[in-house]
PDB file of C-alpha atoms in Angstrom:
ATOM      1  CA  UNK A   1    -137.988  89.742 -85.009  1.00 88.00           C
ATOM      2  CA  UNK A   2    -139.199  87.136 -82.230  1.00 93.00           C
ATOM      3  CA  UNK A   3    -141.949  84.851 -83.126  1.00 95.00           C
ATOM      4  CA  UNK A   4    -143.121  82.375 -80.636  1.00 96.00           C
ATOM      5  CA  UNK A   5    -144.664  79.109 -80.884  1.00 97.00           C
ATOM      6  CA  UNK A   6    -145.273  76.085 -78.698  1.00 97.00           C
ATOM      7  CA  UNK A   7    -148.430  77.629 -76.807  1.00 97.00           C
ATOM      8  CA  UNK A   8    -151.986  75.762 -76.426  1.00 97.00           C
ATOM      9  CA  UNK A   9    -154.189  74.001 -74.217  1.00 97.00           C
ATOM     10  CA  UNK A  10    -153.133  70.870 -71.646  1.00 98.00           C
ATOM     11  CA  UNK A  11    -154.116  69.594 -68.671  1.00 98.00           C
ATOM     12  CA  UNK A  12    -152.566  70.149 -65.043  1.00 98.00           C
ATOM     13  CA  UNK A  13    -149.229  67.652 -65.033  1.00 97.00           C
ATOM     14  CA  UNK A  14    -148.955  67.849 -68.620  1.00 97.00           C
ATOM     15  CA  UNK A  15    -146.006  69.487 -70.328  1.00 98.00           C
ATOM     16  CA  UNK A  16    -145.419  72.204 -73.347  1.00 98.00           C
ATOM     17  CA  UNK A  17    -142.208  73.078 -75.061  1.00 98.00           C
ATOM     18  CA  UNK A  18    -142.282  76.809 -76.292  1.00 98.00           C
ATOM     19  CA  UNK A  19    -140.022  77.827 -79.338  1.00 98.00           C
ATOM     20  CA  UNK A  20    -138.742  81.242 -80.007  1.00 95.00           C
ATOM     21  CA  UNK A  21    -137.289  81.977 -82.785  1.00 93.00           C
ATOM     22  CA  UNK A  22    -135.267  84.862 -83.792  1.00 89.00           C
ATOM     23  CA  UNK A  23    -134.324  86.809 -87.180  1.00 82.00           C
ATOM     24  CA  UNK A  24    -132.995  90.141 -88.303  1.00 74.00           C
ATOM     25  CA  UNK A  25    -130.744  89.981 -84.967  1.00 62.00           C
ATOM     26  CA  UNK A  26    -127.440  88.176 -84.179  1.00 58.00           C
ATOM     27  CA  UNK A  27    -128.385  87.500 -80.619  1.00 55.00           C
ATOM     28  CA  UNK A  28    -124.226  85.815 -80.089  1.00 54.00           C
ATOM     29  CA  UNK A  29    -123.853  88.362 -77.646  1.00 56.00           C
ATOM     30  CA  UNK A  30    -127.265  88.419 -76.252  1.00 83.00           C
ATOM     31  CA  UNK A  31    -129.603  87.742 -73.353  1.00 92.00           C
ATOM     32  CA  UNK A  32    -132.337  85.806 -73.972  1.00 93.00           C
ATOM     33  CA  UNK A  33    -135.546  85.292 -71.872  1.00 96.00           C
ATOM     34  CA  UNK A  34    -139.115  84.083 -71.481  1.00 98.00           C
ATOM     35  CA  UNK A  35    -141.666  86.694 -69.743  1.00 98.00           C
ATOM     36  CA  UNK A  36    -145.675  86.128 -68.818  1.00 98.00           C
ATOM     37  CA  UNK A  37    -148.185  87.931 -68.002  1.00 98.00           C
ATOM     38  CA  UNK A  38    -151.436  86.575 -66.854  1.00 96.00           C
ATOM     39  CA  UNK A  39    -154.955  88.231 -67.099  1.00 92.00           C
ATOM     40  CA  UNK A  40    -154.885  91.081 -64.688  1.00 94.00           C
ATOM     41  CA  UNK A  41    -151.528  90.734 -63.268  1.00 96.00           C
ATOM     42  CA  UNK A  42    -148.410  92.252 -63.963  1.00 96.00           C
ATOM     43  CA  UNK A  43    -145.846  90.803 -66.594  1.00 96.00           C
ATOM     44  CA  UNK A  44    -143.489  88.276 -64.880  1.00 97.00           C
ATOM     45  CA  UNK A  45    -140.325  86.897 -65.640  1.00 97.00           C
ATOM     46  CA  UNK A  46    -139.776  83.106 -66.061  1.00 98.00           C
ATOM     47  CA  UNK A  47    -136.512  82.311 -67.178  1.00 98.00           C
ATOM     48  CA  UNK A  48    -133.639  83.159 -69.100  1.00 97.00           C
ATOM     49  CA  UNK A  49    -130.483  82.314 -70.829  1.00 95.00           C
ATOM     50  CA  UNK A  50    -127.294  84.686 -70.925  1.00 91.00           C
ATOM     51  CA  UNK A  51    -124.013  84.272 -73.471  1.00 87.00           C
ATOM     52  CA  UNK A  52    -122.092  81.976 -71.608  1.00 89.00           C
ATOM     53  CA  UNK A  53    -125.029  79.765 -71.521  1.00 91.00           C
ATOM     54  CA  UNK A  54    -126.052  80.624 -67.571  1.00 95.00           C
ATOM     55  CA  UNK A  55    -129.424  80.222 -66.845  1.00 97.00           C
ATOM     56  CA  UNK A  56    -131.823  81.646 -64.026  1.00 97.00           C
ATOM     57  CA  UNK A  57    -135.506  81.283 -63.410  1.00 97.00           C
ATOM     58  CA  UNK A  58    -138.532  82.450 -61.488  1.00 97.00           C
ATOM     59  CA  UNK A  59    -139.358  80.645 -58.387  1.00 97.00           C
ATOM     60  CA  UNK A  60    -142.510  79.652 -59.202  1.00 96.00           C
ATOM     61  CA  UNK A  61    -141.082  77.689 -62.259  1.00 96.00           C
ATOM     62  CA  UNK A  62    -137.495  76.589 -60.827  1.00 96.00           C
ATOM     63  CA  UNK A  63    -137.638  72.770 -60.825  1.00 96.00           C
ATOM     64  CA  UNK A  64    -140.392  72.418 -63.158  1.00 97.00           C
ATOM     65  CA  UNK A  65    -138.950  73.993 -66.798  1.00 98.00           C
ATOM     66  CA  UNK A  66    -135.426  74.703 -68.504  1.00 98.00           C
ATOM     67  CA  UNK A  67    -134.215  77.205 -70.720  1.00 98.00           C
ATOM     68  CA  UNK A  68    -132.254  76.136 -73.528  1.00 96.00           C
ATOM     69  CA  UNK A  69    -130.906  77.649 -77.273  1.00 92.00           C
ATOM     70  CA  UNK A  70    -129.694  75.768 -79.859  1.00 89.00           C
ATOM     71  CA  UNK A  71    -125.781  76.213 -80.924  1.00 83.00           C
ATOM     72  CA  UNK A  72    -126.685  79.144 -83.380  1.00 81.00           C
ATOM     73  CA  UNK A  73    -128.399  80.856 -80.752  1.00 80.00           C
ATOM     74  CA  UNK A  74    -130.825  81.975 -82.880  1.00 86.00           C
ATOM     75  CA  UNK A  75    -133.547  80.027 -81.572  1.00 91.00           C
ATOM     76  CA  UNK A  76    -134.487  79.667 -77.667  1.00 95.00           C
ATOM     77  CA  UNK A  77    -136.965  77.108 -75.815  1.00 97.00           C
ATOM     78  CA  UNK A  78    -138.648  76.495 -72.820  1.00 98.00           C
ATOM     79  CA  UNK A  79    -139.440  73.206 -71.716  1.00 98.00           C
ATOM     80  CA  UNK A  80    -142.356  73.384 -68.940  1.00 98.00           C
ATOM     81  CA  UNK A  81    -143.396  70.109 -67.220  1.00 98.00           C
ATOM     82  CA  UNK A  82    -146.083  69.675 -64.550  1.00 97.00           C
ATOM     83  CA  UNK A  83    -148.110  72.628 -65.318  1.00 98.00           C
ATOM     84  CA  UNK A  84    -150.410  74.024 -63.156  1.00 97.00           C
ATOM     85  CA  UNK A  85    -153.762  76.441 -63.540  1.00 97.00           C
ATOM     86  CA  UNK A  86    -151.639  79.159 -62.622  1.00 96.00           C
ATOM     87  CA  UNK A  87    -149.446  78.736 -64.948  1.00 97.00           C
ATOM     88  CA  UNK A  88    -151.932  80.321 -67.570  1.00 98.00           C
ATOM     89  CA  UNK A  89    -150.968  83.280 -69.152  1.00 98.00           C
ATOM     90  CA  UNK A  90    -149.607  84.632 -72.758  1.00 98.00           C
ATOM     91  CA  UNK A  91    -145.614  83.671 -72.908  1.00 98.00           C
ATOM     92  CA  UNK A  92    -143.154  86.326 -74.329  1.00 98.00           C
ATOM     93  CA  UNK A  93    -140.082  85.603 -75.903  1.00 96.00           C
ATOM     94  CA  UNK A  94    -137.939  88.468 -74.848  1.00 95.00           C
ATOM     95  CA  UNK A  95    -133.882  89.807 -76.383  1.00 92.00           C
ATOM     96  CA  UNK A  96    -131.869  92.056 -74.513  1.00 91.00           C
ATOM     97  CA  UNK A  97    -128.344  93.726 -76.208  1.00 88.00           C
ATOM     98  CA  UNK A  98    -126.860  93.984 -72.654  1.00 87.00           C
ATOM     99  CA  UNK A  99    -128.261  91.740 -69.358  1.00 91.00           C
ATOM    100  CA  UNK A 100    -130.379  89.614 -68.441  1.00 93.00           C
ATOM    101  CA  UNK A 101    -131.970  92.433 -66.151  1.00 93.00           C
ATOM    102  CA  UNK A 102    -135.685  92.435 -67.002  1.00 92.00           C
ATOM    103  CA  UNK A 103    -135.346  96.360 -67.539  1.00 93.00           C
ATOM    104  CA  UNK A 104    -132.863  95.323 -70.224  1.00 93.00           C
ATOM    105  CA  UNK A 105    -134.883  93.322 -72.533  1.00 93.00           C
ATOM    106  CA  UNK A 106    -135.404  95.566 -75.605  1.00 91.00           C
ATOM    107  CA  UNK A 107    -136.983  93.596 -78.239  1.00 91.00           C
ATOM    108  CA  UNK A 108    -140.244  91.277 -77.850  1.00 94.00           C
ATOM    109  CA  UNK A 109    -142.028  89.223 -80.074  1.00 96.00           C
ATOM    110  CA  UNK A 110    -146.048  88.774 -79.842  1.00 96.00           C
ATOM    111  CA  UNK A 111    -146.598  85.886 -77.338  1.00 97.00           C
ATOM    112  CA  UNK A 112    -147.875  82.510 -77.184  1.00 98.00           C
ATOM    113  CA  UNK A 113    -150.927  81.320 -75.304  1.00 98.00           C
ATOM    114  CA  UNK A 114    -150.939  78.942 -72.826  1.00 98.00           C
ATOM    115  CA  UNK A 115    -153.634  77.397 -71.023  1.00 98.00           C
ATOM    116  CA  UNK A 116    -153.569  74.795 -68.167  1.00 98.00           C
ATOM    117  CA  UNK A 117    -157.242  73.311 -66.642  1.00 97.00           C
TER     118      UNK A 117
END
């Protein structure tokens, strides 16, 4: 199970930290990753977090938020800073068993809102 929290309502330049934490699963071996989809568009990915600790990110994000897990890897975050309108959209937390490939990622939790005016 993935449940996400960290999600609400902030002004453009202010930042959010999203939490994701996982249960049932012993993600050691595990991709981890952060997906959103705004309001008639397609599901992106934003970042995510392999094993060995290697990150990658979206463009549109690269620069302004980090990835991180803590040492059990049982629970990943997102730190987002200078957030834009655009940035708006529900934020998945995402596991895959295998890659980080977005095709990969198996096991999603419900998403978090976030809202930037």
């Amino acid at each position: 199970q993935l449940v996400e929290s960290g999600g609400g309502s902030v002004q453009a330049g202010g930042s959010l930290r999203l939490s994701c934490a996982a249960s049932g699963y012993t993600y050691s071996s595990y991709c981890m990753g952060w997906f959103r989809q705004a309001p008639g568009k397609e599901r992106e990915g934003v970042a995510a977090i392999d094993s060995d600790g290697s990150t990658s990110y979206a463009d549109s994000v690269k620069g302004r938020s980090t990835i991180s897990q803590n040492s059990a890897r049982n629970t990943v975050y997102l730190q987002m800073n200078s957030l834009q309108p655009e940035d708006t959209a529900m934020y998945y937390c995402a596991a895959s068993t295998s890659s980080c490939r977005p095709s990969d990622f198996g096991y999603w939790g419900q998403g978090t809102q976030v809202t930037v005016s």
